[in-house]
Amino acid sequence: MENVEDHKIWIISKGRHVDDIPVLTAGSDTGSVMEYLLSDIARYLLSPDPVEINKGLIGCEIFYKLSSDKFRNLFRRMLFMGPKTDTVPSEKLISDNCLSAASVKDHSLKIHVDRFISALKGYDPVTKRLLKIDQDFIEDVTGICREEGCQEYSSLIINGSVDEKINYICDFLGEEVEVIIQGAHIGNLLFDLRGLSFTHYQSSKSHRLIKFTKDGTTHAFLLGPDNEVEFWIEDIRLLNCMHLLELSIRTNSKLMDIFLQCVQGGIHPLKLMFNRQLEINYSDTRLPEVYRDVLNACGMDIDKREIFFDLLKERQTGISLQYLPRSGSGNEKIFTHLSVMHDLRVLETIKNDLPQLYSEIHKRASVSEDGRFYLLDSLKEYEDV
């Protein structure tokens, strides 16, 4: 099997045929059985286990009970500018004074700043409003968190009674709180990276993954050290994403460098997304670097170039990595790096007409479980506004 552990950053190895997996019932028709090695990164991305991440608590949303007093309900609707419905509008409270000592490096100074921030909490408008509300009229209270480096908000479910929820908001307003999400894969080939401790990543560690086919359907599971199943891969597309990510890291030095900086602690990774419907348009004025010399050498005429550019738009897969640089200034902005991988099968139609071009691109392509791909483009990181 490929010695992937020799690479500083790796995701998944190439597969090898095996026939000694005790978990698979002897004599069952499982077809070809393949074994792969996963790095800690791939294991995290594929695991269905809950993940703990941190979010900044900046406010709350208060849900009121529907009172038997119609005048009281009408007054609340007028107060919160709610529509004329049978429900009472919720009230959102967001603090404008969420200070943070997270970027303070000196330990003694950080303790001092934390005490100062804690002393100011009682004067925050959110805290003052919460402590004035009659809890008998409150149905529920949820937290409002701000995503790192941007203005996107998300809700936080808080356990306990209304009184306990209000106390939680007052105690932790303006601070980072622990939030549990249901796995790193949060939907539509989008992964949350914040629960993975990159600084503890070890390239020498690996995990065995088994893939087989039964009744025409592909199945895969992670095999634990005791040769028992740790978890099943419910969506095989996620496994294909791991192969494509491995290929992208191998061929894109910029992406490899970003992952290395994550491990070294210079970058805080946020989200990883796979997009199979990019359809980025290319032209003579917007030409990927991989084609600049090749196209000129082939001497392609104008008509053929237009057809060729249309082909480049087909079957693109974008791998975008969203992250925050750790400058320590406290004013970091989100950046995104996009690798555009292209399926070589798209170029089969010009193979005979432009054999030189096809040959040059074929040399740059590598085989993955989902086909043969090459790095079409590596877009410069840009600030996500």
Coordinates of C-alpha atoms in Angstrom, one line a residue:
M1 CA 0.0 0.0 0.0
E2 CA 1.1 3.6 -0.7
N3 CA 3.2 5.0 2.1
V4 CA 1.1 8.1 2.5
E5 CA 2.5 8.8 6.0
D6 CA 5.7 10.1 4.4
H7 CA 3.7 13.1 3.2
K8 CA 3.4 16.0 5.7
I9 CA -0.2 16.4 4.8
W10 CA -2.3 13.6 3.5
I11 CA -6.0 12.6 3.4
I12 CA -6.5 9.1 2.0
S13 CA -4.3 6.4 0.5
K14 CA -4.8 4.5 -2.7
G15 CA -6.8 1.3 -2.2
R16 CA -5.7 -2.3 -2.1
H17 CA -7.6 -5.5 -2.5
V18 CA -8.1 -7.5 0.8
D19 CA -10.0 -10.6 1.7
D20 CA -9.3 -11.0 5.5
I21 CA -11.9 -8.7 7.0
P22 CA -13.6 -10.7 9.8
V23 CA -16.5 -8.2 10.1
L24 CA -17.7 -9.2 6.6
T25 CA -19.6 -12.5 6.8
A26 CA -17.6 -15.4 5.3
G27 CA -19.0 -16.5 2.0
S28 CA -21.3 -13.5 1.5
D29 CA -21.4 -12.0 -1.9
T30 CA -19.6 -8.7 -1.2
G31 CA -17.8 -8.4 -4.5
S32 CA -14.4 -6.7 -4.5
V33 CA -13.3 -5.6 -1.0
M34 CA -10.9 -2.6 -0.9
E35 CA -8.9 -1.2 2.1
Y36 CA -7.8 2.4 2.4
L37 CA -5.8 4.3 5.0
L38 CA -7.3 7.6 6.4
S39 CA -5.4 10.4 8.0
D40 CA -6.8 12.0 11.2
I41 CA -8.1 14.8 8.9
A42 CA -10.2 12.4 6.8
R43 CA -11.4 10.5 9.8
Y44 CA -12.7 13.7 11.3
L45 CA -14.4 14.7 8.1
L46 CA -16.2 11.3 7.6
S47 CA -17.1 10.6 11.2
P48 CA -20.8 11.0 12.2
D49 CA -19.9 11.7 15.8
P50 CA -21.0 15.0 17.4
V51 CA -18.4 17.8 17.2
E52 CA -17.7 20.5 19.7
I53 CA -16.9 24.0 18.4
N54 CA -16.8 27.5 19.9
K55 CA -19.0 30.4 19.0
G56 CA -19.2 33.9 20.3
L57 CA -22.4 34.6 22.3
I58 CA -23.6 38.1 21.4
G59 CA -27.3 38.1 22.4
C60 CA -30.5 36.2 22.6
E61 CA -34.0 35.8 21.3
I62 CA -37.0 35.8 23.7
F63 CA -40.2 33.9 22.8
Y64 CA -43.3 35.1 24.7
K65 CA -46.3 33.1 25.8
L66 CA -49.7 34.0 24.3
S67 CA -51.6 35.6 27.1
S68 CA -55.3 35.3 27.7
D69 CA -55.4 39.1 28.0
K70 CA -56.0 40.2 24.4
F71 CA -55.0 43.8 25.2
R72 CA -51.6 42.6 26.5
N73 CA -51.0 40.6 23.3
L74 CA -51.9 43.6 21.2
F75 CA -49.6 45.8 23.2
R76 CA -46.7 43.4 22.7
R77 CA -47.3 43.2 18.9
M78 CA -47.3 47.0 18.8
L79 CA -44.1 47.2 20.9
F80 CA -42.2 44.7 18.8
M81 CA -43.7 45.8 15.5
G82 CA -45.1 42.3 14.9
P83 CA -47.7 41.3 12.3
K84 CA -51.4 40.7 13.1
T85 CA -51.3 37.0 13.9
D86 CA -52.3 34.7 16.7
T87 CA -48.8 34.5 18.0
V88 CA -46.7 37.1 19.9
P89 CA -43.5 38.2 18.0
S90 CA -40.2 37.2 19.5
E91 CA -37.8 39.9 20.8
K92 CA -34.1 39.8 19.6
L93 CA -31.5 41.4 21.8
I94 CA -28.0 41.8 20.4
S95 CA -25.1 43.4 22.3
D96 CA -23.1 46.2 20.7
N97 CA -20.4 45.9 23.4
C98 CA -19.1 42.4 23.0
L99 CA -15.4 42.9 24.0
S100 CA -13.0 40.0 23.8
A101 CA -9.6 39.3 25.3
A102 CA -9.0 36.4 22.9
S103 CA -6.3 38.2 21.0
V104 CA -4.4 39.3 24.1
K105 CA -1.2 37.3 24.2
D106 CA 0.2 38.3 27.6
H107 CA -1.3 36.0 30.3
S108 CA -1.4 38.6 33.1
L109 CA -2.9 41.3 30.8
K110 CA -5.5 38.8 29.6
I111 CA -6.7 38.1 33.1
H112 CA -7.0 41.8 33.8
V113 CA -8.9 42.4 30.6
D114 CA -11.2 39.5 31.4
R115 CA -12.0 40.9 34.8
F116 CA -12.7 44.3 33.2
I117 CA -15.1 42.8 30.7
S118 CA -16.9 40.7 33.3
A119 CA -17.4 43.9 35.4
L120 CA -19.1 45.6 32.5
K121 CA -21.6 42.8 31.8
G122 CA -24.1 44.1 34.3
Y123 CA -24.3 47.4 32.4
D124 CA -24.9 45.8 29.0
P125 CA -28.4 46.7 27.5
V126 CA -29.0 43.0 26.8
T127 CA -28.4 42.0 30.4
K128 CA -30.4 44.9 31.8
R129 CA -33.3 44.0 29.6
L130 CA -33.3 40.3 30.5
L131 CA -33.3 41.1 34.2
K132 CA -36.3 43.4 33.9
I133 CA -38.6 41.0 32.0
D134 CA -41.3 39.1 34.0
Q135 CA -40.3 35.5 33.4
D136 CA -44.0 34.4 33.8
F137 CA -44.6 35.8 30.3
I138 CA -41.5 34.0 28.7
E139 CA -42.0 30.8 26.8
D140 CA -38.4 30.2 25.8
V141 CA -35.0 31.9 25.4
T142 CA -32.3 31.0 22.8
G143 CA -28.9 32.4 22.3
I144 CA -27.6 34.3 19.3
C145 CA -24.1 33.6 18.2
R146 CA -21.9 35.3 15.6
E147 CA -19.8 33.2 13.3
E148 CA -16.0 33.8 13.4
G149 CA -14.7 36.7 11.2
C150 CA -18.1 37.6 9.7
Q151 CA -21.5 39.0 10.5
E152 CA -23.5 35.8 10.1
Y153 CA -25.6 34.8 13.0
S154 CA -26.8 31.4 14.3
S155 CA -29.1 30.2 17.1
L156 CA -28.0 28.5 20.2
I157 CA -30.3 26.1 22.0
I158 CA -29.8 26.4 25.8
N159 CA -30.9 23.6 28.2
G160 CA -32.7 24.3 31.5
S161 CA -35.5 26.4 32.8
V162 CA -36.2 30.0 31.6
D163 CA -34.4 31.3 34.7
E164 CA -31.4 29.1 34.0
K165 CA -31.3 30.2 30.3
I166 CA -31.4 33.9 31.3
N167 CA -28.6 33.4 33.8
Y168 CA -26.6 31.6 31.1
I169 CA -27.0 34.5 28.7
C170 CA -26.0 37.0 31.4
D171 CA -23.0 35.0 32.5
F172 CA -21.5 34.3 29.1
L173 CA -22.6 37.3 27.0
G174 CA -19.6 38.4 24.9
E175 CA -17.7 35.2 25.4
E176 CA -17.0 32.1 23.4
V177 CA -19.3 29.2 24.4
E178 CA -19.1 25.5 23.5
V179 CA -21.6 24.4 20.9
I180 CA -22.3 20.8 19.8
I181 CA -23.0 20.1 16.1
Q182 CA -24.1 16.8 14.6
G183 CA -20.9 15.8 12.8
A184 CA -18.3 17.7 10.7
H185 CA -20.4 17.2 7.6
I186 CA -23.1 19.9 8.0
G187 CA -24.8 19.2 4.7
N188 CA -24.5 19.6 0.9
L189 CA -20.8 18.6 0.8
L190 CA -20.0 21.3 3.3
F191 CA -17.7 20.5 6.3
D192 CA -17.1 22.5 9.5
L193 CA -13.4 22.3 10.4
R194 CA -13.5 24.1 13.7
G195 CA -13.8 20.9 15.8
L196 CA -10.6 19.4 14.4
S197 CA -7.4 20.1 16.4
F198 CA -5.0 20.6 13.5
T199 CA -2.1 21.3 15.9
H200 CA -2.4 17.8 17.2
Y201 CA -2.3 16.2 13.7
Q202 CA 0.3 13.5 13.2
S203 CA 1.0 12.3 9.7
S204 CA 2.1 8.9 11.0
K205 CA -1.3 8.1 12.4
S206 CA -3.7 6.2 10.1
H207 CA -7.1 4.5 10.2
R208 CA -8.4 1.6 8.2
L209 CA -11.4 2.1 5.9
I210 CA -13.1 -0.8 4.1
K211 CA -15.2 -0.5 1.0
F212 CA -17.2 -3.2 -0.7
T213 CA -20.1 -3.8 -3.0
K214 CA -23.2 -5.8 -2.1
D215 CA -26.3 -6.2 -4.2
G216 CA -25.0 -3.5 -6.6
T217 CA -24.6 -0.9 -3.8
T218 CA -21.3 0.4 -2.5
H219 CA -20.8 0.4 1.3
A220 CA -17.9 1.6 3.4
F221 CA -17.0 1.6 7.1
L222 CA -14.1 2.5 9.4
L223 CA -12.5 -0.4 11.1
G224 CA -11.3 0.1 14.6
P225 CA -8.1 -1.4 16.2
D226 CA -10.1 -4.3 17.6
N227 CA -11.3 -5.1 14.0
E228 CA -14.9 -4.0 14.9
V229 CA -16.8 -1.4 12.9
E230 CA -16.5 2.1 14.4
F231 CA -18.9 3.8 12.0
W232 CA -20.4 3.4 8.5
I233 CA -20.1 5.9 5.7
E234 CA -23.8 6.8 5.0
D235 CA -23.0 8.9 1.9
I236 CA -20.4 7.4 -0.4
R237 CA -20.0 10.8 -2.1
L238 CA -18.1 11.9 1.0
L239 CA -15.6 9.2 0.4
N240 CA -15.1 10.4 -3.2
C241 CA -14.6 13.9 -1.8
M242 CA -11.7 12.6 0.3
H243 CA -10.0 11.2 -2.8
L244 CA -10.4 14.4 -4.7
L245 CA -9.1 16.4 -1.7
E246 CA -6.0 14.2 -1.6
L247 CA -5.5 14.7 -5.3
S248 CA -5.9 18.5 -4.9
I249 CA -3.4 18.7 -2.1
R250 CA -0.9 16.7 -4.1
T251 CA -1.2 18.9 -7.2
N252 CA -1.8 22.4 -5.6
S253 CA 1.2 23.7 -3.6
K254 CA -0.9 26.7 -2.4
L255 CA -3.5 24.4 -0.8
M256 CA -0.8 22.2 0.7
D257 CA 0.8 25.3 2.2
I258 CA -2.5 26.4 3.8
F259 CA -3.0 23.0 5.4
L260 CA 0.6 23.1 6.7
Q261 CA 0.0 26.5 8.3
C262 CA -3.2 25.1 9.9
V263 CA -1.0 22.3 11.5
Q264 CA 1.6 24.9 12.6
G265 CA -1.1 27.1 14.2
G266 CA -0.7 30.1 11.9
I267 CA -4.1 29.6 10.3
H268 CA -7.5 28.8 11.9
P269 CA -9.5 26.7 9.4
L270 CA -13.3 27.3 9.3
K271 CA -15.1 25.5 6.5
L272 CA -14.4 23.1 3.6
M273 CA -16.8 22.8 0.7
F274 CA -17.0 20.7 -2.5
N275 CA -18.9 22.3 -5.4
R276 CA -19.5 20.2 -8.5
Q277 CA -21.4 23.0 -10.3
L278 CA -18.9 25.8 -10.6
E279 CA -19.0 26.4 -14.4
I280 CA -16.3 29.1 -14.3
N281 CA -16.0 30.7 -17.7
Y282 CA -12.6 31.0 -19.4
S283 CA -11.4 32.9 -22.4
D284 CA -8.2 34.3 -24.0
T285 CA -8.3 37.1 -21.4
R286 CA -9.1 34.8 -18.5
L287 CA -6.9 31.7 -19.2
P288 CA -5.8 29.2 -16.6
E289 CA -2.1 29.1 -16.1
V290 CA -1.9 25.4 -17.0
Y291 CA -3.1 26.2 -20.6
R292 CA -1.1 29.4 -21.3
D293 CA 1.9 27.8 -22.9
V294 CA 0.1 24.7 -24.2
L295 CA -2.5 26.6 -26.2
N296 CA 0.1 28.8 -27.8
A297 CA 2.2 25.9 -28.8
C298 CA -0.8 24.1 -30.4
G299 CA -1.7 27.2 -32.5
M300 CA -5.4 26.7 -32.1
D301 CA -7.6 28.9 -34.3
I302 CA -10.3 31.2 -33.0
D303 CA -13.2 28.9 -33.7
K304 CA -11.6 25.9 -32.0
R305 CA -10.7 28.1 -29.0
E306 CA -14.3 29.0 -28.4
I307 CA -15.3 25.4 -28.4
F308 CA -12.4 24.5 -26.2
F309 CA -13.4 27.2 -23.6
D310 CA -16.9 25.8 -23.5
L311 CA -15.4 22.4 -22.7
L312 CA -13.4 23.8 -19.8
K313 CA -16.6 25.0 -18.2
E314 CA -17.9 21.4 -18.0
R315 CA -17.4 19.0 -15.0
Q316 CA -15.5 21.4 -12.8
T317 CA -15.2 20.6 -9.1
G318 CA -14.3 23.4 -6.7
I319 CA -12.7 22.7 -3.4
S320 CA -12.9 25.8 -1.2
L321 CA -11.1 26.2 2.1
Q322 CA -12.3 29.0 4.3
Y323 CA -10.0 30.2 7.1
L324 CA -8.8 33.0 9.4
P325 CA -5.1 34.0 9.7
R326 CA -3.9 34.2 13.3
S327 CA -2.2 37.6 13.3
G328 CA -3.2 38.3 16.9
S329 CA -4.6 41.7 16.0
G330 CA -8.2 40.7 16.8
N331 CA -9.3 42.2 13.4
E332 CA -8.7 39.1 11.2
K333 CA -10.9 38.7 8.1
I334 CA -12.1 35.5 6.5
F335 CA -10.2 34.3 3.4
T336 CA -11.0 31.6 0.9
H337 CA -8.8 29.5 -1.3
L338 CA -10.4 27.8 -4.3
S339 CA -8.9 24.8 -6.1
V340 CA -10.7 24.0 -9.4
M341 CA -10.3 20.4 -10.4
H342 CA -11.2 19.4 -13.9
D343 CA -12.3 15.9 -15.2
L344 CA -10.0 14.9 -18.0
R345 CA -12.8 12.9 -19.7
V346 CA -14.2 16.3 -20.9
L347 CA -11.2 16.6 -23.2
E348 CA -11.8 13.2 -24.9
T349 CA -13.7 15.0 -27.7
I350 CA -10.6 17.0 -28.8
K351 CA -8.2 14.2 -28.3
N352 CA -7.9 13.4 -32.0
D353 CA -8.0 17.0 -33.3
L354 CA -5.5 18.4 -30.7
P355 CA -3.3 15.4 -29.6
Q356 CA -0.5 17.6 -28.4
L357 CA -2.7 19.6 -26.1
Y358 CA -4.4 16.4 -24.8
S359 CA -1.1 14.7 -24.2
E360 CA 0.3 17.7 -22.2
I361 CA -2.8 17.9 -20.0
H362 CA -2.9 14.1 -19.6
K363 CA 0.6 14.2 -18.1
R364 CA -0.7 16.6 -15.4
A365 CA -3.7 14.5 -14.5
S366 CA -3.9 11.9 -11.8
V367 CA -6.3 9.1 -11.2
S368 CA -8.7 9.2 -8.3
E369 CA -11.6 6.9 -7.4
D370 CA -14.0 9.2 -9.3
G371 CA -11.9 9.4 -12.5
R372 CA -8.8 11.2 -13.8
F373 CA -8.5 14.9 -12.8
Y374 CA -6.0 17.7 -13.1
L375 CA -5.7 21.1 -11.4
L376 CA -7.4 23.5 -13.8
D377 CA -7.1 26.6 -11.6
S378 CA -6.0 27.8 -8.2
L379 CA -7.7 31.1 -7.5
K380 CA -5.9 33.6 -5.3
E381 CA -7.2 33.9 -1.8
Y382 CA -9.6 36.7 -1.4
E383 CA -11.3 38.5 1.5
D384 CA -14.8 37.3 2.1
V385 CA -16.9 40.4 2.6

